[in-house]
PDB file of C-alpha atoms in Angstrom:
ATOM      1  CA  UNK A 778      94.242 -11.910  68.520  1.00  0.00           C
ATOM      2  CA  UNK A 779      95.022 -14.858  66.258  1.00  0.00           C
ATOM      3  CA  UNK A 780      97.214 -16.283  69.372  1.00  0.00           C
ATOM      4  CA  UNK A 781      94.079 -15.801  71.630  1.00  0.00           C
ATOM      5  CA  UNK A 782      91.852 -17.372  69.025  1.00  0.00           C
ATOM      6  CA  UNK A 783      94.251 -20.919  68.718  1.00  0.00           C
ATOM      7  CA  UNK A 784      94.395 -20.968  73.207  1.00  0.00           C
ATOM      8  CA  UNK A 785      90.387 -20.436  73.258  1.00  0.00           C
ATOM      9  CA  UNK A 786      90.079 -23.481  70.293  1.00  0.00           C
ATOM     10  CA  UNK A 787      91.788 -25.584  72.442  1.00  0.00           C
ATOM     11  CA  UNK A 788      90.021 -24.827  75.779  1.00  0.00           C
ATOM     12  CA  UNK A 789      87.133 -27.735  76.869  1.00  0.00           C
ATOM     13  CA  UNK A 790      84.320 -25.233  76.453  1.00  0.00           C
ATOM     14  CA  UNK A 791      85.388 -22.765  73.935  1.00  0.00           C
ATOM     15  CA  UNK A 792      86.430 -25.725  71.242  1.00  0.00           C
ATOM     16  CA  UNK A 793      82.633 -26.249  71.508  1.00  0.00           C
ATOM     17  CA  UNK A 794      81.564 -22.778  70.133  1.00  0.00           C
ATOM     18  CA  UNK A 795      81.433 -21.887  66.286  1.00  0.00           C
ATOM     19  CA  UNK A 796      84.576 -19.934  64.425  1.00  0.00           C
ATOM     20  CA  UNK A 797      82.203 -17.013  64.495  1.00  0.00           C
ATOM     21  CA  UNK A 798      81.282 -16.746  68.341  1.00  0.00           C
ATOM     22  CA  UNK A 799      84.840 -17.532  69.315  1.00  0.00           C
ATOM     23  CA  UNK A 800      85.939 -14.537  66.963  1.00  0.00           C
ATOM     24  CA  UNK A 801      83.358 -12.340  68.948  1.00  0.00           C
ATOM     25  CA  UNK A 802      84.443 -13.513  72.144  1.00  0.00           C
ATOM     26  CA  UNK A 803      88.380 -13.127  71.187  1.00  0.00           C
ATOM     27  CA  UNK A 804      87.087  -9.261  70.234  1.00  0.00           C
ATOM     28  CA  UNK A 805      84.983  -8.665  73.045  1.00  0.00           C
ATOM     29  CA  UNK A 806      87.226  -9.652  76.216  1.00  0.00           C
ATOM     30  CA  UNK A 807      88.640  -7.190  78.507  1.00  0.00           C
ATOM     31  CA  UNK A 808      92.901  -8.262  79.003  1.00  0.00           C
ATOM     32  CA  UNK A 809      94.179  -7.950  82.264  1.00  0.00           C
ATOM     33  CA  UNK A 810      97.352  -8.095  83.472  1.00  0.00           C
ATOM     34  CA  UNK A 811      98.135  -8.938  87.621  1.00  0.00           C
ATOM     35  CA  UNK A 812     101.374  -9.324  89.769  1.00  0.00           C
ATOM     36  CA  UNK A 813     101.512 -11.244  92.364  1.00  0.00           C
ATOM     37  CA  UNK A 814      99.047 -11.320  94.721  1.00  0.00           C
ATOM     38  CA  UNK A 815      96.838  -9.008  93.150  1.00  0.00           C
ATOM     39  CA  UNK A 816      93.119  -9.439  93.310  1.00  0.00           C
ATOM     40  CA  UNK A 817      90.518  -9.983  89.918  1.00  0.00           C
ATOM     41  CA  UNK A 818      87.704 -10.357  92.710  1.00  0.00           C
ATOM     42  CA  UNK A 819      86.866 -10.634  96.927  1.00  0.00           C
ATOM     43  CA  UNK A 820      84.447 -12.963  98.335  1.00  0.00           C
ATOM     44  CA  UNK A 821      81.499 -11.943  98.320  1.00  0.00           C
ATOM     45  CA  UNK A 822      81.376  -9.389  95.363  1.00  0.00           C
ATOM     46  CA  UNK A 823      79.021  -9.525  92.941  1.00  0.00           C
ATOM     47  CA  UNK A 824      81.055 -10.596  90.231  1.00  0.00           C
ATOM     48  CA  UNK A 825      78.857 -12.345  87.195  1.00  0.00           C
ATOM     49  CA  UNK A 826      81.597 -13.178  84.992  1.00  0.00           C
ATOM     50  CA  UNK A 827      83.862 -15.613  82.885  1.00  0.00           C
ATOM     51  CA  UNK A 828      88.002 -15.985  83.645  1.00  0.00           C
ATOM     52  CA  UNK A 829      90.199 -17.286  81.248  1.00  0.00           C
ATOM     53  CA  UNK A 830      93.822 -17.652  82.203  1.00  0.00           C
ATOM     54  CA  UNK A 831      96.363 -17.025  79.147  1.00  0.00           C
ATOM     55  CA  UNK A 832      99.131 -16.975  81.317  1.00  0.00           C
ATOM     56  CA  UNK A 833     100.484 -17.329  85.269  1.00  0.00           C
ATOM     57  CA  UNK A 834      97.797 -18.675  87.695  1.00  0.00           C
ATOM     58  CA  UNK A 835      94.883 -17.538  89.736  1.00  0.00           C
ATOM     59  CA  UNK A 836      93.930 -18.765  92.757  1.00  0.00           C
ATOM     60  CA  UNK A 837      90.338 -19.468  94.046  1.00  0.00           C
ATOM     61  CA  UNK A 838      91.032 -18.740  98.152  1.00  0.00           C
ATOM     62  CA  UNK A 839      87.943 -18.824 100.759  1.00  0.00           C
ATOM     63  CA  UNK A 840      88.672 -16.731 103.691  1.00  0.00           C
ATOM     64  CA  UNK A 841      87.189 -17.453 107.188  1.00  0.00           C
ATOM     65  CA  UNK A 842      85.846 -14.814 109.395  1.00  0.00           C
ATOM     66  CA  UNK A 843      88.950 -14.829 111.535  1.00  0.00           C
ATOM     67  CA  UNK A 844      90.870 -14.211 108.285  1.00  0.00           C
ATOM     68  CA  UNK A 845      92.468 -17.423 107.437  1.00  0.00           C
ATOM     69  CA  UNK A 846      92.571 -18.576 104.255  1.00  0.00           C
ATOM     70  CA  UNK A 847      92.452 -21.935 102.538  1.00  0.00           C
ATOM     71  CA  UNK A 848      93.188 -22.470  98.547  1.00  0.00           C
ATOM     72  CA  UNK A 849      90.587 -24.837  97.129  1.00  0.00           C
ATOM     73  CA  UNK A 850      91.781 -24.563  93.609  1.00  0.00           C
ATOM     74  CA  UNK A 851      94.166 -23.173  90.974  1.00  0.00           C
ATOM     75  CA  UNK A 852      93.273 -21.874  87.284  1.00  0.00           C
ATOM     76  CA  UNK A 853      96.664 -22.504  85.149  1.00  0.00           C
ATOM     77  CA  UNK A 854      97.141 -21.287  81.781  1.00  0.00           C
ATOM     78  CA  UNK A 855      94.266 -22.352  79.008  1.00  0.00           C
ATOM     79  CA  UNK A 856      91.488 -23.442  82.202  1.00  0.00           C
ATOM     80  CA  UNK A 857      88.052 -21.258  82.345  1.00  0.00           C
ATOM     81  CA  UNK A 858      86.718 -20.236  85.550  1.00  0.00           C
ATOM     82  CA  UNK A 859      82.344 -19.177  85.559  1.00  0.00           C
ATOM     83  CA  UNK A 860      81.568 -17.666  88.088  1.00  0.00           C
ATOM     84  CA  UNK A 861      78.403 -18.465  91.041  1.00  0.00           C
ATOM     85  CA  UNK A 862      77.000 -15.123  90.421  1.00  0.00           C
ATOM     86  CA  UNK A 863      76.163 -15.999  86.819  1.00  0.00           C
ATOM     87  CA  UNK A 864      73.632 -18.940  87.322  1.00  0.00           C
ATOM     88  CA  UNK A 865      72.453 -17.727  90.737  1.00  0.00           C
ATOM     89  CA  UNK A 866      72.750 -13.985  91.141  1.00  0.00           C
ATOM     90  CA  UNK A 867      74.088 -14.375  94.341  1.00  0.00           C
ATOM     91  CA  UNK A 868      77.492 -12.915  95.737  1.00  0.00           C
ATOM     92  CA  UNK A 869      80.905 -14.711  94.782  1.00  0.00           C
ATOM     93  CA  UNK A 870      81.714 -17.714  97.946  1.00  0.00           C
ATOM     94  CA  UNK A 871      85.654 -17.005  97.409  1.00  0.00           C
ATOM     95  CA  UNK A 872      88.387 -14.512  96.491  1.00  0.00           C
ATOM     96  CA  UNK A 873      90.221 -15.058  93.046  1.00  0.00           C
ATOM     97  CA  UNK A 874      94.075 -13.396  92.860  1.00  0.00           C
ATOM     98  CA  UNK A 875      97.122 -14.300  90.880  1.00  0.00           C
ATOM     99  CA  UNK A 876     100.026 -16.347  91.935  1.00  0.00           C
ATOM    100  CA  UNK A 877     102.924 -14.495  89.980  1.00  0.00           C
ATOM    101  CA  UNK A 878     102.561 -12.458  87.266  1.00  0.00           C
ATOM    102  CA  UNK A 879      99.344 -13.946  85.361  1.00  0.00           C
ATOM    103  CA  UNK A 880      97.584 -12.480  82.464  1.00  0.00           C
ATOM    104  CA  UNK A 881      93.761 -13.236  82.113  1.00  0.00           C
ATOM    105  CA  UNK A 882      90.571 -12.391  80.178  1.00  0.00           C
ATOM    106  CA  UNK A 883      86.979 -11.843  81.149  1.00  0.00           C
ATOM    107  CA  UNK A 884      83.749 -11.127  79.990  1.00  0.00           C
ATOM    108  CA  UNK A 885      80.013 -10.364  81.150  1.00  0.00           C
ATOM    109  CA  UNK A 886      77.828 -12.527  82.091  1.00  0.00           C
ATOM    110  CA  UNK A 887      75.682 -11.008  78.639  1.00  0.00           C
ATOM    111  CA  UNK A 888      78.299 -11.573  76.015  1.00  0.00           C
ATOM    112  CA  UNK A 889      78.922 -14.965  77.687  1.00  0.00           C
ATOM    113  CA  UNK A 890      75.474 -16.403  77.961  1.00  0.00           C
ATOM    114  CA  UNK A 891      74.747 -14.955  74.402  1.00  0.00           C
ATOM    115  CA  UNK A 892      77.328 -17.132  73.119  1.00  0.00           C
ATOM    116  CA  UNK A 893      76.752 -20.255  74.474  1.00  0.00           C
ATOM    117  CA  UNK A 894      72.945 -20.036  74.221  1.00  0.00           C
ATOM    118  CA  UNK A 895      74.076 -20.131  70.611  1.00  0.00           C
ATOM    119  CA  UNK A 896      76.000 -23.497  70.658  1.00  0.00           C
ATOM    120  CA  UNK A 897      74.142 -26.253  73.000  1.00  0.00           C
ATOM    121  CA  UNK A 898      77.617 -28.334  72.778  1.00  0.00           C
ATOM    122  CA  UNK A 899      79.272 -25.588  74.814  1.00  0.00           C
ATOM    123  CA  UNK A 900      76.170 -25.968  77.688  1.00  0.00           C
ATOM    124  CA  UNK A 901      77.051 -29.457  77.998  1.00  0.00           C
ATOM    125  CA  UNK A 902      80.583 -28.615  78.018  1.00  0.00           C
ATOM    126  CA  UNK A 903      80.160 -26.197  81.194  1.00  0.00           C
ATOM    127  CA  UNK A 904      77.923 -28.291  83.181  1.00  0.00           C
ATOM    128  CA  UNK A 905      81.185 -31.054  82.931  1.00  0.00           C
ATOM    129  CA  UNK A 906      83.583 -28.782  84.089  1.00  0.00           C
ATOM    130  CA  UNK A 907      81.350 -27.412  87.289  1.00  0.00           C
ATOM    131  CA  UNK A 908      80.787 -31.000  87.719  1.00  0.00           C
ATOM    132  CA  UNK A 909      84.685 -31.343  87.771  1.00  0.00           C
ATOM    133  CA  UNK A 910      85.349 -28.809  89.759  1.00  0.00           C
ATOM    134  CA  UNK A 911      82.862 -30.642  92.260  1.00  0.00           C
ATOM    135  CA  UNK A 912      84.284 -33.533  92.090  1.00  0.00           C
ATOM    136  CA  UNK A 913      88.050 -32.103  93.087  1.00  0.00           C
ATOM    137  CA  UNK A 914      85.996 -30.399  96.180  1.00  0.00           C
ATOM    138  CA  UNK A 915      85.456 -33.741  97.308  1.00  0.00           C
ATOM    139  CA  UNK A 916      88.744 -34.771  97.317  1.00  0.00           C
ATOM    140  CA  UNK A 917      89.748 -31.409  99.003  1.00  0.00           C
ATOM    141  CA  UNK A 918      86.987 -32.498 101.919  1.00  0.00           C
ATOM    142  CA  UNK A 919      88.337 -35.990 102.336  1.00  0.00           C
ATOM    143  CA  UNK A 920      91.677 -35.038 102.846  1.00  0.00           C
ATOM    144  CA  UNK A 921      90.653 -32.262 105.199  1.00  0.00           C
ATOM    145  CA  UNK A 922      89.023 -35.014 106.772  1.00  0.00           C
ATOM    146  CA  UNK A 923      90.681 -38.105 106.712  1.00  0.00           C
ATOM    147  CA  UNK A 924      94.378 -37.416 106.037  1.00  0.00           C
ATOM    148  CA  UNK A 925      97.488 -35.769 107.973  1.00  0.00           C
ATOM    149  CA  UNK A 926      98.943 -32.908 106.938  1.00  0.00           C
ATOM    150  CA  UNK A 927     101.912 -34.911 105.636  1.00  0.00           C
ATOM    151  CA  UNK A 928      99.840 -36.857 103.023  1.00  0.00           C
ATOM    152  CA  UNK A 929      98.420 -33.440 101.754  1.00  0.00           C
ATOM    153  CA  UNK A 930     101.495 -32.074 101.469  1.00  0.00           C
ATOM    154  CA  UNK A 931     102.890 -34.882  99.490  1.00  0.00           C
ATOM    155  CA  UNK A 932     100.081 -35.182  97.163  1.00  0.00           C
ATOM    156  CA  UNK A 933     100.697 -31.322  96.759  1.00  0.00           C
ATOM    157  CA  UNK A 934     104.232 -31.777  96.130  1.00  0.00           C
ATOM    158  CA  UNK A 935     103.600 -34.328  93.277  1.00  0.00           C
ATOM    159  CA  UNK A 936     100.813 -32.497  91.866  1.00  0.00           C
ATOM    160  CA  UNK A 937     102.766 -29.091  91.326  1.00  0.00           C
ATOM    161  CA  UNK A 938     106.671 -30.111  90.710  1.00  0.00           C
ATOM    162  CA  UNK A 939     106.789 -33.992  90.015  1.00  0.00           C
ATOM    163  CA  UNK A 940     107.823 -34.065  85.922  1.00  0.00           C
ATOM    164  CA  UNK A 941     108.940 -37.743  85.262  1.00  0.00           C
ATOM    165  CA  UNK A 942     111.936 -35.282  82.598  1.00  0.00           C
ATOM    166  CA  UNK A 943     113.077 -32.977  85.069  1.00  0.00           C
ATOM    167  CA  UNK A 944     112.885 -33.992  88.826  1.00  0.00           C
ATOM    168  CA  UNK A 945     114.004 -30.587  90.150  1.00  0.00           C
ATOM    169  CA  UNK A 946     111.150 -27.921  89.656  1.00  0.00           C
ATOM    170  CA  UNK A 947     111.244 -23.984  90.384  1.00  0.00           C
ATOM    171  CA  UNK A 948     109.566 -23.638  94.096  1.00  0.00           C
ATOM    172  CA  UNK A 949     106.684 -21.255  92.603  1.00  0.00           C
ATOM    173  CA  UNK A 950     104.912 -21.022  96.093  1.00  0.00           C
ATOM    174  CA  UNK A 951     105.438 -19.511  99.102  1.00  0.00           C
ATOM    175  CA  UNK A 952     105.315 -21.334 102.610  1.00  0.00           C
ATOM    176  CA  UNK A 953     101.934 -19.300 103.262  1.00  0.00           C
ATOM    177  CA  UNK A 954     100.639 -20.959  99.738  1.00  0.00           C
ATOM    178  CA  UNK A 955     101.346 -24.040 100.526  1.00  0.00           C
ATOM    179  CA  UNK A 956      99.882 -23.807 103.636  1.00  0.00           C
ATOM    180  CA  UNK A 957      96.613 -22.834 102.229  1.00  0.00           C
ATOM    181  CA  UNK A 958      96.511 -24.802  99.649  1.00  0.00           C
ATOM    182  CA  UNK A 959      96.921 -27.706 102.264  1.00  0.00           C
ATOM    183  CA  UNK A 960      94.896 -26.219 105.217  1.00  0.00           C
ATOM    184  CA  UNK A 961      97.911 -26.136 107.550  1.00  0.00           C
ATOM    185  CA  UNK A 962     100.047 -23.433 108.922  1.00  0.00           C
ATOM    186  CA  UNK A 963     103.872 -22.141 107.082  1.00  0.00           C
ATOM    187  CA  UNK A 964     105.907 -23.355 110.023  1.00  0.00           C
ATOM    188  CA  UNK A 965     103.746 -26.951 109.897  1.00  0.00           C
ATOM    189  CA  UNK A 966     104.472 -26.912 106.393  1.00  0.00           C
ATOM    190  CA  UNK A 967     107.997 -26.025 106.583  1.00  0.00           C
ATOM    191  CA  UNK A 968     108.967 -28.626 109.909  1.00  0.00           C
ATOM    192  CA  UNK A 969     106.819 -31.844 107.128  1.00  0.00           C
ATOM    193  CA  UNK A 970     108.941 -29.993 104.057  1.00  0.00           C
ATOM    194  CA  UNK A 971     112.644 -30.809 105.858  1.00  0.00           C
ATOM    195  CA  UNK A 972     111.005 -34.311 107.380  1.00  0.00           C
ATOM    196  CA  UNK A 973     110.823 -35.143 103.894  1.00  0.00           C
ATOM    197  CA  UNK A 974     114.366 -33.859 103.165  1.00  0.00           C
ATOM    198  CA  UNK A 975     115.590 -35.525 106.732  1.00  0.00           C
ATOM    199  CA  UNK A 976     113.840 -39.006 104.971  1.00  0.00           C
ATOM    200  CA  UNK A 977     115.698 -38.439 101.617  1.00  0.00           C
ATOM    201  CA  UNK A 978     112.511 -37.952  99.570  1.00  0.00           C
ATOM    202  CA  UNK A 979     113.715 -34.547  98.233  1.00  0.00           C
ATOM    203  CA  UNK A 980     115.802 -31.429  98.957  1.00  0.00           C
ATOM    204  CA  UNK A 981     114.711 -28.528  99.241  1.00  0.00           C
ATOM    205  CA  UNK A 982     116.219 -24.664  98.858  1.00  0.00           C
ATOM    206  CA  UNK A 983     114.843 -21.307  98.683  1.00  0.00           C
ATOM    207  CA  UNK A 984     114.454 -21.513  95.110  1.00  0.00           C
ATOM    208  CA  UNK A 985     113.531 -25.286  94.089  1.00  0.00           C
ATOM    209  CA  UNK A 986     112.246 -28.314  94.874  1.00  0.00           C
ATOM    210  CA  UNK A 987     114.191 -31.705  93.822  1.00  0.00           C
ATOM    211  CA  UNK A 988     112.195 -35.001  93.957  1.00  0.00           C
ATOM    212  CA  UNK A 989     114.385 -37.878  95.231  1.00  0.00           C
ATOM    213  CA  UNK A 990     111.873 -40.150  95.452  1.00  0.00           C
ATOM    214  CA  UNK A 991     108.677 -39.968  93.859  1.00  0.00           C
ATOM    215  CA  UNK A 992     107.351 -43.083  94.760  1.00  0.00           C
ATOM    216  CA  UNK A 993     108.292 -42.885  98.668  1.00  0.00           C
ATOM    217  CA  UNK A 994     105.778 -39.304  98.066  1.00  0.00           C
ATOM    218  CA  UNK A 995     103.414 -41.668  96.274  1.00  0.00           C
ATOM    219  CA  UNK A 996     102.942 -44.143  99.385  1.00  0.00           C
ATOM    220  CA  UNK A 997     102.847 -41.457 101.769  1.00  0.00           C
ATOM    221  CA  UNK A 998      99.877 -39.414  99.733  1.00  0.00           C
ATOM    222  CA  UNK A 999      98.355 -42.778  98.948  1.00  0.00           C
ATOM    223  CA  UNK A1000      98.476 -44.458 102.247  1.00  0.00           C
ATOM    224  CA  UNK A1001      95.108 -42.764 104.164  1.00  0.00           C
TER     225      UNK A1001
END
């Protein structure tokens, strides 16, 4: 508990809320653990609640009627996620489900609300994150718009593995990830992945991703 406690204190919202609430919500959670692939919710369940990722990932996927899927977002270790169907009572727009094995909490839309009602600094702090999270739709729309798949991919690329310590980086995604991620298909995907290779801007193998050159990834991303 005392571990959950320190991750919540350090969290945008839940640094906002007194000891006392934070103890209550550290009590009240429900713990779940996922493997990979395995679903916390669908699109379009009714699903008033708050996600907190302690470890792993979870990704927010909306799935067209045709069944393909596009990854808007991911939730990494220490992010929130709140839920549509608290504020508006209507069903959940996407499908959450962990990438790897991801541990999360959650709780109801009543223990959540009667916390932050409690501490106005927290309200504040929630309406900046869905403002966030608003903001990085845009950018999702503007490159869905205005950029080639091979500027997506590179932004992706630097996003996810680029550490200026360590230029190689555990490939953590599947092909069908990355394609969703970037609104593109795995064999798209894969043909841009050994371009970039072919051009000497990484290498790639089954089980990592080395950066070569950052910056060549930089101009490509950058260049629409």
């Amino acid at each position: 508990m005392e571990a959950l406690l320190a991750e919540l204190a350090q969290n945008e919202v839940f640094s906002n809320v007194k000891q006392a609430d934070l103890a209550f919500l550290a009590q009240s959670s429900i713990s779940r653990t996922l493997r990979d692939g395995e679903y916390v919710c669908h699109q379009g369940d009714d699903w008033p609640k708050v996600l907190f990722v302690e470890s792993g990932e979870i990704s927010w996927a909306l799935t067209s009627p045709g069944g393909k899927e596009k990854i808007l977002f991911t939730i990494k270790p220490g992010e929130d996620f709140w839920a549509h169907s608290i504020f508006d009572g209507e069903p959940i727009p996407a499908s959450l489900y962990a990438i790897g094995d991801t541990k999360i909490r959650l709780w109801s839309k009543d223990d959540i609300l009667t916390v932050v009602q409690r501490n106005p600094d927290a309200i504040w702090a929630v309406t900046c994150r869905l403002i966030g999270i608003m903001r990085h739709a845009r950018e999702i729309i503007y490159g869905l718009a205005f950029q080639p798949v091979s500027a997506r991919l590179s932004q992706l690329i630097l996003d996810r593995f680029h550490d200026e310590d360590d230029l190689l980086a555990e490939r953590d995604l599947t092909l069908d990830q990355i394609a969703a991620m970037i609104s593109s298909t795995p064999q798209v995907v894969c043909r841009v992945m050994y371009q970039f290779q072919e051009e000497g801007l990484m290498e790639v193998s089954r089980a990592t991703i080395k950066l070569l050159d950052p910056q060549g990834l930089k101009k490509l991303a950058e260049a629409y």
